[in-house]
Short mmCIF file of C-alpha atoms in Angstrom, two decimals:
data_model
loop_
_atom_site.label_atom_id
_atom_site.label_comp_id
_atom_site.label_asym_id
_atom_site.label_seq_id
_atom_site.Cartn_x
_atom_site.Cartn_y
_atom_site.Cartn_z
CA MET A 81 0.00 0.00 0.00
CA TYR A 82 1.50 3.32 -0.99
CA GLY A 83 2.44 5.38 2.00
CA PHE A 84 2.99 2.53 4.42
CA GLU A 85 6.25 1.17 3.07
CA ALA A 86 8.02 2.59 6.09
CA MET A 87 6.47 -0.04 8.32
CA SER A 88 7.89 -3.11 6.63
CA PHE A 89 10.58 -2.11 4.11
CA ASN A 90 13.42 -2.19 6.61
CA ILE A 91 12.92 -5.85 7.41
CA HIS A 92 14.60 -6.88 4.17
CA GLY A 93 15.79 -3.68 2.58
CA GLY A 94 16.83 -1.36 5.38
CA TYR A 95 20.46 -2.38 5.59
CA LEU A 96 21.06 -2.34 1.85
CA GLU A 97 19.29 0.99 1.41
CA ALA A 98 21.60 2.51 4.00
CA ILE A 99 24.59 0.96 2.22
CA VAL A 100 23.61 2.33 -1.17
CA ARG A 101 23.11 5.79 0.32
CA GLY A 102 26.61 5.49 1.74
CA TYR A 103 27.92 4.63 -1.74
CA ARG A 104 26.10 7.62 -3.17
CA SER A 105 27.84 9.95 -0.76
CA GLY A 106 31.10 8.75 -2.28
CA LEU A 107 30.28 9.98 -5.78
CA LEU A 108 32.58 12.70 -7.12
CA THR A 109 31.43 16.28 -6.48
CA ALA A 110 31.77 19.38 -8.62
CA ALA A 111 34.93 20.31 -6.73
CA ASP A 112 36.49 16.95 -7.61
CA TYR A 113 35.58 17.40 -11.25
CA ASN A 114 37.08 20.89 -11.28
CA ASN A 115 40.33 19.48 -9.91
CA LEU A 116 40.33 16.72 -12.48
CA CYS A 117 39.61 19.09 -15.34
CA GLN A 118 42.71 21.06 -14.48
CA CYS A 119 45.04 18.06 -14.68
CA GLU A 120 47.77 18.09 -17.25
CA THR A 121 48.53 14.39 -17.57
CA LEU A 122 46.89 11.10 -16.80
CA ASP A 123 49.19 10.65 -13.84
CA ASP A 124 47.75 13.82 -12.31
CA ILE A 125 44.31 12.33 -12.76
CA LYS A 126 45.44 9.18 -11.02
CA MET A 127 46.81 11.25 -8.14
CA HIS A 128 43.56 13.16 -7.74
CA LEU A 129 41.50 10.02 -7.94
CA SER A 130 43.57 8.30 -5.30
CA ALA A 131 42.27 10.85 -2.81
CA THR A 132 38.70 9.84 -3.59
CA GLU A 133 36.94 6.51 -3.21
CA TYR A 134 38.78 5.16 -6.25
CA GLY A 135 42.10 5.14 -4.43
CA PRO A 136 42.47 1.41 -3.75
CA TYR A 137 41.56 0.55 -7.33
CA LEU A 138 44.08 2.76 -9.07
CA GLN A 139 47.06 2.77 -6.78
CA ASN A 140 48.67 -0.34 -8.20
CA GLU A 141 48.52 0.69 -11.81
CA PRO A 142 51.93 1.27 -13.34
CA SER A 143 52.67 4.41 -15.31
CA PRO A 144 52.15 5.18 -18.15
CA LEU A 145 48.39 4.96 -17.71
CA HIS A 146 45.88 4.58 -20.50
CA THR A 147 42.38 5.98 -20.43
CA THR A 148 40.99 2.51 -20.89
CA THR A 149 42.75 1.35 -17.73
CA ILE A 150 41.24 4.16 -15.70
CA VAL A 151 37.78 3.42 -17.02
CA GLU A 152 38.22 -0.29 -16.46
CA LYS A 153 39.25 0.11 -12.84
CA CYS A 154 36.44 2.52 -12.10
CA THR A 155 33.96 0.12 -13.65
CA LEU A 156 35.44 -2.61 -11.48
CA LYS A 157 34.52 -0.56 -8.43
CA LEU A 158 30.93 -0.34 -9.61
CA VAL A 159 30.85 -4.08 -10.22
CA ASP A 160 32.23 -4.83 -6.75
CA GLU A 161 29.63 -2.62 -5.10
CA TYR A 162 26.85 -4.12 -7.19
CA LYS A 163 27.88 -7.67 -6.36
CA HIS A 164 28.14 -6.79 -2.68
CA MET A 165 24.54 -5.60 -2.74
CA LEU A 166 23.26 -8.45 -4.89
CA THR A 167 24.64 -11.14 -2.61
CA GLN A 168 22.93 -9.63 0.41
CA ALA A 169 19.57 -8.98 -1.24
CA THR A 170 16.48 -11.13 -0.87
CA GLU A 171 13.50 -11.37 -3.15
CA PRO A 172 12.13 -9.17 -4.66
CA MET A 173 15.10 -6.87 -4.35
CA SER A 174 17.49 -9.37 -5.91
CA THR A 175 15.27 -9.65 -8.99
CA PHE A 176 15.12 -5.87 -9.14
CA LEU A 177 18.90 -5.58 -8.98
CA GLU A 178 19.27 -8.16 -11.73
CA TYR A 179 16.82 -6.26 -13.92
CA CYS A 180 19.08 -3.24 -13.65
CA THR A 181 21.83 -5.10 -15.54
CA TYR A 182 19.89 -6.62 -18.42
CA GLY A 183 20.51 -3.51 -20.48
CA HIS A 184 24.24 -4.22 -20.31
CA MET A 185 23.64 -7.83 -21.23
CA ILE A 186 21.86 -6.73 -24.37
CA ASP A 187 24.72 -4.38 -25.22
CA ASN A 188 27.25 -7.16 -24.72
CA VAL A 189 25.32 -9.57 -26.94
CA VAL A 190 25.14 -6.97 -29.72
CA LEU A 191 28.82 -6.12 -29.28
CA ILE A 192 29.92 -9.71 -29.74
CA VAL A 193 27.62 -10.37 -32.67
CA THR A 194 28.68 -7.19 -34.46
CA GLY A 195 32.32 -7.88 -33.77
CA THR A 196 32.07 -11.40 -35.12
CA LEU A 197 30.40 -10.04 -38.22
CA HIS A 198 33.41 -7.81 -38.77
CA GLU A 199 35.80 -10.70 -38.16
CA ARG A 200 37.22 -9.62 -34.84
CA ASP A 201 38.75 -12.00 -32.37
CA VAL A 202 36.36 -13.27 -29.72
CA GLN A 203 38.77 -12.81 -26.83
CA GLU A 204 39.30 -9.18 -27.78
CA LEU A 205 35.57 -8.62 -27.85
CA LEU A 206 35.07 -10.32 -24.51
CA GLU A 207 37.48 -7.89 -22.95
CA LYS A 208 35.43 -4.99 -24.22
CA CYS A 209 32.20 -6.29 -22.76
CA HIS A 210 30.71 -4.52 -19.80
CA PRO A 211 31.32 -6.67 -16.69
CA LEU A 212 27.86 -6.10 -15.28
CA GLY A 213 26.30 -7.77 -18.27
CA MET A 214 28.37 -10.91 -18.44
CA PHE A 215 26.83 -14.32 -18.33
CA ASP A 216 28.16 -17.84 -18.89
CA SER A 217 28.34 -19.06 -22.45
CA ILE A 218 28.63 -15.52 -23.77
CA ALA A 219 31.60 -16.57 -25.87
CA THR A 220 29.41 -19.01 -27.79
CA LEU A 221 27.65 -16.07 -29.39
CA ALA A 222 30.45 -15.85 -31.91
CA VAL A 223 29.35 -19.12 -33.49
CA ALA A 224 25.82 -18.12 -34.47
CA GLN A 225 24.96 -17.24 -38.06
CA ASN A 226 21.41 -15.93 -37.74
CA MET A 227 19.06 -14.94 -35.01
CA ARG A 228 17.34 -18.25 -34.72
CA GLU A 229 20.65 -19.99 -34.01
CA LEU A 230 21.62 -17.19 -31.68
CA TYR A 231 18.52 -17.86 -29.66
CA ARG A 232 18.65 -21.62 -29.77
CA LEU A 233 22.33 -21.98 -28.91
CA VAL A 234 22.94 -19.34 -26.31
CA LEU A 235 20.18 -16.99 -25.34
CA VAL A 236 17.49 -19.42 -24.38
CA ASP A 237 19.30 -20.05 -21.09
CA THR A 238 19.79 -16.42 -20.22
CA PRO A 239 17.35 -13.98 -18.63
CA LEU A 240 17.05 -12.35 -22.07
CA ALA A 241 15.14 -15.32 -23.50
CA PRO A 242 11.61 -13.87 -23.13
CA TYR A 243 12.62 -10.73 -24.99
CA PHE A 244 13.46 -12.62 -28.15
CA SER A 245 10.00 -13.67 -29.16
CA GLU A 246 9.52 -10.60 -31.29
CA CYS A 247 12.74 -10.69 -33.20
CA ILE A 248 13.50 -14.25 -34.17
CA THR A 249 13.86 -14.39 -37.89
CA SER A 250 15.95 -16.58 -40.11
CA GLU A 251 17.58 -13.67 -41.86
CA ASP A 252 21.29 -13.45 -41.70
CA LEU A 253 22.72 -10.93 -39.30
CA ASP A 254 23.95 -7.71 -40.82
CA ASP A 255 24.49 -4.26 -39.38
CA MET A 256 20.96 -3.02 -39.91
CA ASN A 257 19.33 -6.11 -38.52
CA ILE A 258 21.59 -6.07 -35.50
CA GLU A 259 20.63 -2.53 -34.64
CA ILE A 260 16.98 -3.38 -35.04
CA MET A 261 17.52 -6.44 -32.87
CA ARG A 262 19.20 -4.33 -30.19
CA ASN A 263 16.35 -1.87 -30.12
CA THR A 264 13.67 -4.53 -30.14
CA LEU A 265 15.32 -6.34 -27.26
CA TYR A 266 15.72 -3.13 -25.31
CA LYS A 267 12.08 -2.25 -25.89
CA ALA A 268 10.97 -5.65 -24.57
CA TYR A 269 13.31 -5.30 -21.59
CA LEU A 270 12.00 -1.85 -20.67
CA GLU A 271 8.41 -2.98 -20.87
CA ASP A 272 9.16 -6.04 -18.76
CA PHE A 273 10.97 -3.96 -16.16
CA TYR A 274 8.06 -1.50 -16.12
CA ARG A 275 5.56 -4.29 -15.52
CA PHE A 276 7.73 -5.73 -12.76
CA CYS A 277 7.91 -2.38 -10.98
CA GLN A 278 4.16 -1.90 -11.30
CA LYS A 279 3.72 -5.27 -9.65
CA LEU A 280 5.94 -4.23 -6.75
CA GLY A 281 3.65 -1.29 -6.14
CA GLY A 282 4.05 1.56 -3.69
CA ALA A 283 6.81 4.13 -3.89
CA THR A 284 9.00 1.85 -6.03
CA ALA A 285 6.32 1.69 -8.72
CA GLU A 286 5.76 5.42 -8.77
CA ILE A 287 9.40 6.49 -8.89
CA MET A 288 10.56 3.75 -11.24
CA SER A 289 7.67 4.46 -13.61
CA ASP A 290 8.88 8.01 -13.89
CA LEU A 291 12.51 7.01 -14.47
CA LEU A 292 11.67 4.26 -16.95
CA ALA A 293 9.22 6.48 -18.83
CA PHE A 294 11.98 9.04 -19.28
CA GLU A 295 14.29 6.29 -20.52
CA ALA A 296 11.66 5.05 -22.99
CA ASP A 297 11.02 8.56 -24.29
CA ARG A 298 14.71 9.29 -24.60
CA ARG A 299 15.23 6.12 -26.61
CA ALA A 300 12.28 6.99 -28.84
CA VAL A 301 13.80 10.38 -29.63
CA ASN A 302 17.25 8.86 -30.23
CA ILE A 303 15.85 6.14 -32.48
CA THR A 304 14.01 8.80 -34.47
CA ILE A 305 17.04 11.02 -34.86
CA ASN A 306 19.39 8.15 -35.72
CA SER A 307 17.05 6.70 -38.31
CA ILE A 308 16.45 9.93 -40.21
CA GLY A 309 17.89 9.38 -43.65
CA THR A 310 18.37 5.62 -43.31
CA GLU A 311 16.31 2.95 -44.97
CA LEU A 312 14.29 2.24 -41.86
CA THR A 313 10.63 2.58 -42.79
CA ARG A 314 8.16 4.52 -40.70
CA ASP A 315 6.34 1.38 -39.64
CA ASP A 316 9.56 -0.27 -38.56
CA ARG A 317 10.41 2.83 -36.62
CA ARG A 318 7.06 2.79 -34.86
CA LYS A 319 7.58 -0.81 -33.88
CA LEU A 320 10.71 0.11 -31.97
CA TYR A 321 8.99 2.59 -29.65
CA SER A 322 7.95 1.32 -26.19
CA ASN A 323 4.31 1.16 -25.21
CA PHE A 324 4.57 3.38 -22.14
CA GLY A 325 5.93 6.79 -21.33
CA LEU A 326 4.78 10.36 -21.80
CA LEU A 327 5.20 10.27 -25.55
CA CYS A 328 3.03 7.21 -26.04
CA PRO A 329 0.81 7.04 -28.11
CA TYR A 330 0.31 10.47 -29.67
CA GLY A 331 3.92 11.55 -29.51
CA HIS A 332 4.98 8.32 -31.18
CA GLU A 333 2.57 8.93 -34.06
CA GLU A 334 4.16 12.28 -34.69
CA LEU A 335 7.73 11.11 -34.15
CA ALA A 336 7.29 8.35 -36.70
CA LEU A 337 6.65 11.03 -39.32
CA CYS A 338 9.61 13.23 -38.49
CA GLU A 339 12.28 13.75 -41.10
CA ASP A 340 14.64 16.20 -39.42
CA LEU A 341 15.71 17.46 -36.04
CA ASP A 342 13.50 20.53 -35.98
CA GLN A 343 10.39 18.45 -36.48
CA VAL A 344 11.48 16.24 -33.59
CA ARG A 345 11.97 19.33 -31.48
CA GLY A 346 8.47 20.49 -32.39
CA VAL A 347 6.98 17.20 -31.28
CA VAL A 348 8.85 16.90 -28.01
CA GLU A 349 8.35 20.50 -26.95
CA LYS A 350 4.64 19.90 -26.65
CA TYR A 351 5.35 17.96 -23.46
CA PRO A 352 6.19 20.35 -20.61
CA PRO A 353 8.57 18.07 -18.70
CA TYR A 354 10.80 17.82 -21.77
CA GLN A 355 10.79 21.44 -22.80
CA SER A 356 13.88 22.18 -20.76
CA ILE A 357 15.90 19.66 -22.77
CA PHE A 358 15.47 21.27 -26.15
CA SER A 359 15.53 24.81 -24.85
CA LYS A 360 19.25 24.43 -24.22
CA LEU A 361 19.93 23.74 -27.89
CA SER A 362 19.75 26.33 -30.58
CA TYR A 363 18.05 25.42 -33.81
CA GLY A 364 19.77 22.88 -36.00
CA GLU A 365 22.31 21.74 -33.41
CA SER A 366 22.33 18.13 -32.36
CA GLN A 367 25.66 17.47 -30.65
CA MET A 368 24.54 18.79 -27.31
CA LEU A 369 21.36 16.74 -27.28
CA ASP A 370 23.05 13.79 -25.60
CA LYS A 371 24.41 15.99 -22.87
CA ALA A 372 21.02 17.66 -22.35
CA PHE A 373 19.39 14.26 -21.97
CA TYR A 374 22.07 13.12 -19.53
CA GLU A 375 21.59 16.25 -17.44
CA GLU A 376 17.87 15.71 -17.25
CA GLU A 377 18.37 12.07 -16.34
CA VAL A 378 20.84 12.91 -13.59
CA LYS A 379 18.41 15.45 -12.17
CA ARG A 380 15.66 12.85 -11.97
CA LEU A 381 17.95 10.18 -10.54
CA CYS A 382 19.08 12.51 -7.76
CA LEU A 383 15.47 13.30 -6.93
CA SER A 384 14.78 9.66 -6.26
CA TYR A 385 17.00 9.90 -3.17
CA GLU A 386 14.58 12.35 -1.59
CA GLN A 387 12.28 9.50 -0.62
CA GLN A 388 13.10 6.59 1.63
CA PHE A 389 11.97 2.95 1.66
CA HIS A 390 11.91 2.09 -2.05
CA TYR A 391 14.10 0.28 -4.55
CA ALA A 392 14.61 3.06 -7.08
CA VAL A 393 17.64 4.30 -5.12
CA PHE A 394 19.52 1.21 -6.28
CA PHE A 395 18.68 1.77 -9.92
CA ALA A 396 19.56 5.44 -9.54
CA TYR A 397 22.91 4.63 -7.97
CA ILE A 398 23.93 2.30 -10.79
CA ARG A 399 22.97 4.93 -13.37
CA LEU A 400 24.70 7.75 -11.53
CA LYS A 401 27.87 5.70 -11.23
CA GLU A 402 27.80 4.97 -14.94
CA GLN A 403 27.44 8.70 -15.59
CA GLU A 404 30.44 9.33 -13.37
CA ILE A 405 32.47 6.77 -15.30
CA ARG A 406 31.43 8.45 -18.56
CA ASN A 407 32.58 11.77 -17.11
CA LEU A 408 35.92 10.30 -16.09
CA MET A 409 36.37 8.77 -19.52
CA TRP A 410 35.67 12.08 -21.22
CA ILE A 411 38.03 14.00 -18.94
CA SER A 412 40.78 11.40 -19.37
CA GLU A 413 40.42 11.45 -23.14
CA CYS A 414 40.52 15.24 -23.25
CA VAL A 415 43.61 15.33 -21.07
CA ALA A 416 45.33 12.55 -23.01
CA GLN A 417 44.69 14.28 -26.33
CA ASN A 418 45.51 17.75 -25.05
CA GLN A 419 42.06 19.14 -25.79
CA LYS A 420 41.37 20.59 -22.39
CA SER A 421 39.24 23.38 -23.80
CA ARG A 422 36.58 20.84 -24.69
CA VAL A 423 36.54 19.20 -21.31
CA HIS A 424 33.39 20.91 -20.12
CA ASP A 425 31.47 19.98 -23.24
CA SER A 426 30.38 16.67 -21.95
CA VAL A 427 30.85 16.49 -18.20
CA VAL A 428 27.60 16.31 -16.27
CA PHE A 429 27.96 17.30 -12.66
CA ILE A 430 26.03 15.12 -10.29
CA PHE A 431 26.15 17.29 -7.18
CA MET B 299 -34.43 -4.21 30.64
CA ALA B 300 -32.89 -5.72 27.49
CA TYR B 301 -34.05 -8.95 25.86
CA SER B 302 -32.45 -12.06 27.20
CA SER B 303 -30.37 -12.71 24.05
CA SER B 304 -29.18 -9.21 23.14
CA TRP B 305 -25.55 -8.13 22.93
CA SER B 306 -25.85 -5.60 25.69
CA ARG B 307 -26.97 -8.36 28.05
CA ALA B 308 -24.07 -10.54 26.94
CA LEU B 309 -21.52 -7.79 27.49
CA VAL B 310 -22.55 -7.10 31.04
CA GLN B 311 -22.35 -10.79 31.84
CA ILE B 312 -18.63 -10.90 31.03
CA SER B 313 -16.68 -10.80 34.21
CA PRO B 314 -14.88 -7.51 34.96
CA TYR B 315 -11.83 -9.59 35.81
CA THR B 316 -11.68 -10.68 32.17
CA PHE B 317 -11.70 -7.12 30.99
CA SER B 318 -9.04 -6.10 33.49
CA ALA B 319 -6.76 -8.97 32.61
CA ILE B 320 -7.06 -8.27 28.90
CA GLY B 321 -6.34 -4.62 29.58
CA ILE B 322 -3.17 -5.44 31.44
CA ALA B 323 -2.04 -7.87 28.70
CA VAL B 324 -2.64 -5.30 25.98
CA ALA B 325 -0.80 -2.63 27.94
CA ILE B 326 2.45 -4.55 28.04
CA GLY B 327 2.11 -6.69 24.92
CA ILE B 328 1.27 -4.02 22.39
CA SER B 329 3.69 -1.52 23.89
CA VAL B 330 6.51 -4.00 23.45
CA LEU B 331 5.34 -4.66 19.89
CA GLY B 332 5.61 -0.95 19.16
CA ALA B 333 9.03 -0.70 20.75
CA ALA B 334 10.37 -3.71 18.86
CA TRP B 335 8.99 -2.45 15.57
CA GLY B 336 10.65 0.92 16.08
CA ILE B 337 13.96 -0.58 17.13
CA TYR B 338 14.31 -2.81 14.09
CA ILE B 339 13.38 0.00 11.71
CA THR B 340 16.02 2.27 13.21
CA GLY B 341 18.59 -0.42 13.83
CA SER B 342 18.81 -1.79 10.29
CA SER B 343 19.31 1.68 8.78
CA LEU B 344 21.78 2.65 11.48
CA ILE B 345 23.96 -0.41 10.94
CA GLY B 346 24.08 0.07 7.18
CA ALA B 347 24.78 3.78 7.38
CA ALA B 348 27.49 3.35 9.99
CA ILE B 349 29.65 1.38 7.58
CA LYS B 350 30.47 4.47 5.56
CA ALA B 351 30.17 6.93 8.45
CA PRO B 352 31.21 5.25 11.71
CA ARG B 353 30.91 8.46 13.69
CA ILE B 354 27.11 8.29 13.73
CA THR B 355 26.78 5.17 15.85
CA SER B 356 27.03 6.60 19.34
CA LYS B 357 24.81 9.62 18.76
CA ASN B 358 22.11 7.70 16.96
CA LEU B 359 21.68 5.22 19.74
CA ILE B 360 19.42 7.89 21.20
CA SER B 361 16.77 6.90 18.69
CA VAL B 362 16.94 3.33 19.92
CA ILE B 363 16.70 4.53 23.50
CA PHE B 364 13.56 6.54 22.70
CA CYS B 365 11.97 3.42 21.25
CA GLU B 366 13.00 1.41 24.28
CA ALA B 367 11.39 3.98 26.56
CA VAL B 368 8.09 3.08 25.02
CA ALA B 369 8.41 -0.50 26.22
CA ILE B 370 9.31 0.73 29.69
CA TYR B 371 6.14 2.84 29.80
CA GLY B 372 4.18 -0.30 29.00
CA VAL B 373 5.84 -2.24 31.81
CA ILE B 374 5.25 0.51 34.33
CA VAL B 375 1.60 0.87 33.48
CA ALA B 376 1.05 -2.89 33.49
CA ILE B 377 2.53 -3.08 36.98
CA ILE B 378 0.38 -0.20 38.17
CA LEU B 379 -2.74 -1.75 36.68
CA GLN B 380 -2.19 -5.10 38.23
CA THR B 381 -2.02 -3.50 41.67
CA LYS B 382 -5.49 -2.10 41.01
CA LEU B 383 -6.99 -5.57 40.66
CA GLU B 384 -8.80 -6.49 43.85
CA SER B 385 -11.00 -9.40 44.72
CA VAL B 386 -14.66 -8.71 45.33
CA PRO B 387 -17.20 -11.06 46.91
CA ALA B 388 -19.06 -13.25 44.44
CA SER B 389 -22.31 -11.35 44.91
CA GLN B 390 -20.64 -8.10 43.86
CA ILE B 391 -18.91 -9.29 40.70
CA TYR B 392 -21.60 -7.99 38.39
CA ALA B 393 -22.48 -4.91 40.42
CA ALA B 394 -22.22 -1.62 38.57
CA GLU B 395 -19.19 -0.52 40.57
CA SER B 396 -17.26 -3.67 39.71
CA LEU B 397 -18.07 -3.38 36.04
CA ARG B 398 -16.90 0.22 36.10
CA ALA B 399 -13.59 -0.75 37.67
CA GLY B 400 -13.10 -3.57 35.18
CA TYR B 401 -13.86 -1.35 32.22
CA SER B 402 -11.56 1.41 33.38
CA ILE B 403 -8.62 -0.95 33.77
CA PHE B 404 -9.38 -2.38 30.31
CA ALA B 405 -9.55 1.06 28.77
CA SER B 406 -6.39 2.15 30.50
CA GLY B 407 -4.57 -0.85 29.10
CA LEU B 408 -5.86 -0.20 25.59
CA ILE B 409 -4.91 3.46 25.74
CA VAL B 410 -1.38 2.79 26.83
CA GLY B 411 -0.87 -0.16 24.51
CA PHE B 412 -1.97 1.51 21.31
CA ALA B 413 -0.47 4.90 22.09
CA ASN B 414 2.86 3.19 22.64
CA LEU B 415 2.46 1.12 19.47
CA VAL B 416 2.16 4.15 17.23
CA CYS B 417 4.72 6.09 19.22
CA GLY B 418 7.29 3.32 18.82
CA LEU B 419 6.57 3.12 15.11
CA CYS B 420 6.85 6.88 14.71
CA VAL B 421 10.12 7.18 16.59
CA GLY B 422 11.53 4.21 14.70
CA ILE B 423 10.83 5.65 11.26
CA ILE B 424 12.18 9.06 12.23
CA GLY B 425 15.23 7.42 13.78
CA SER B 426 15.95 5.59 10.53
CA SER B 427 15.78 8.82 8.52
CA CYS B 428 17.86 10.55 11.19
CA ALA B 429 20.65 7.97 10.89
CA LEU B 430 20.71 8.22 7.10
CA SER B 431 20.75 12.03 7.12
CA ASP B 432 23.36 12.23 9.83
CA ALA B 433 25.62 9.98 7.75
CA GLN B 434 25.47 12.51 4.90
CA ASN B 435 25.49 15.77 6.84
CA SER B 436 26.20 15.83 10.56
CA SER B 437 24.50 19.16 11.21
CA LEU B 438 21.12 17.54 10.61
CA PHE B 439 21.21 15.25 13.61
CA VAL B 440 20.08 17.70 16.27
CA LYS B 441 17.30 19.09 14.11
CA ILE B 442 15.80 15.70 13.41
CA LEU B 443 16.20 14.76 17.05
CA VAL B 444 13.71 17.53 17.89
CA ILE B 445 11.15 15.80 15.68
CA GLU B 446 11.82 12.55 17.47
CA ILE B 447 11.29 14.17 20.85
CA PHE B 448 7.88 15.38 19.75
CA GLY B 449 7.13 11.88 18.53
CA SER B 450 8.07 10.27 21.79
CA ALA B 451 5.76 12.65 23.63
CA LEU B 452 2.88 10.69 22.14
CA GLY B 453 3.66 7.68 24.26
CA LEU B 454 3.85 9.89 27.30
CA PHE B 455 0.36 11.27 26.62
CA GLY B 456 -0.95 7.73 26.51
CA VAL B 457 0.69 6.85 29.81
CA ILE B 458 -0.67 9.93 31.55
CA VAL B 459 -4.24 9.35 30.45
CA GLY B 460 -3.98 5.66 31.18
CA ILE B 461 -2.84 6.29 34.74
CA ILE B 462 -5.60 8.83 35.30
CA MET B 463 -8.16 6.33 34.00
CA SER B 464 -6.95 3.58 36.25
CA ALA B 465 -6.70 5.82 39.31
CA GLN B 466 -10.41 5.82 39.75
CA ALA B 467 -10.83 2.08 39.31
CA THR B 468 -12.34 1.43 42.72
CA TRP B 469 -13.87 -1.97 43.34
CA PRO B 470 -16.86 -2.18 45.69
CA THR B 471 -15.97 -2.99 49.31
CA LYS B 472 -17.26 -6.03 51.16
CA ALA B 473 -20.21 -4.28 52.67
CA ALA B 474 -23.07 -5.10 50.35
#
């Protein structure tokens, strides 16, 4: 019952909620980012990071550092924290935590399939996979020739199996089909996650619905923008939009017809919660759209911490940590390539 | 007078000792339920938050102590109530005076029990939020403690009214 979570949430979730709030307090602040942005070399970055929570993970790295090493170690910290929480969680929190990683699983599957298509080595691809989305038998994906084999050999044993019902065809895998497969899987995953949160009810349902609706709308806009000018038909485009969210169904009708960015802007600006995103961009500019979306997402994720006794804080923490890792990657790349003037282009401050 | 099979007739035929005993049981039992509920709500958050911020442990034990106080109120009132139970001669058991005494002990027990139940719950939830906020920002502790103090006053109100109710629980004396 909404409003009375406080009476029974702490039996199973109280300890882990306190732990995740502790992790959140360890996220880098604006002051940390300012220090990092003023670094000259990657070793300076390592020195600054060793004063933060990342210290134990980076201190044993030999110089010279690479940006990929920094990102890998920071991701390792996220994975350690996630596993710590997952092992202590009971149902339904453990299912909720697992749902948070299915997106990465989908990305890993697509990465390996695409890489195999372009004749890359499987071991190399496995190293690039996101650790949160690993599962056993992931290496077998390299063997499959079409989606039906993909499903039958590997994916039927994974949690992604139910999402495949809509996209099993016997066509051979090529770049276009793989992108469509990725988006179809992600759509099924979001809808499944949404239904699961609705079933949990209470504050979790309300806050997660808001966060997932924003995710669904953001993906709809990105799919629209990325498929302008490609051979994706309007009907195919409509099939990739999720069936929940603010933009569904009228916004989706209009988005399916859009042919350039200004039309997309016109559609999305009709929805007051999203007006602030496009107002930051001048007409015709699309590079800053990603950053605007990330800023809006971070704002909503931070708001979820204002309420106690629900599961959305876990989802929010994983997302905020990923944003922090993206920030660190951007800063490291800018420093490594001596482009420090562009450092603030893509860093989203969390606090 | 009421019909022979009406509820009102049935109620007055229940012994006042039954009502008194139930009142005393509720006073202690439900108070302890409230205290335990509050302690586990606060305790689980406090333990988790103290991992990242060990400094909060000693101060936040106050929340646990406020919850515990609720159980102590229940014990005190139960002891007071059981001293009010007196034996009356068999002919007087269903006299109006006896019924009145039985009902007042019952009511006193209910008052104290349920007031302490919600007070324990309230203090427990506030204590959990207090621990989590203190871990992030230590200046918040004292401010949230004020809220907890107001919350714990609820149990005290229950105890005061309960003791007043039971003070006038006088059983009839032997003289018929």
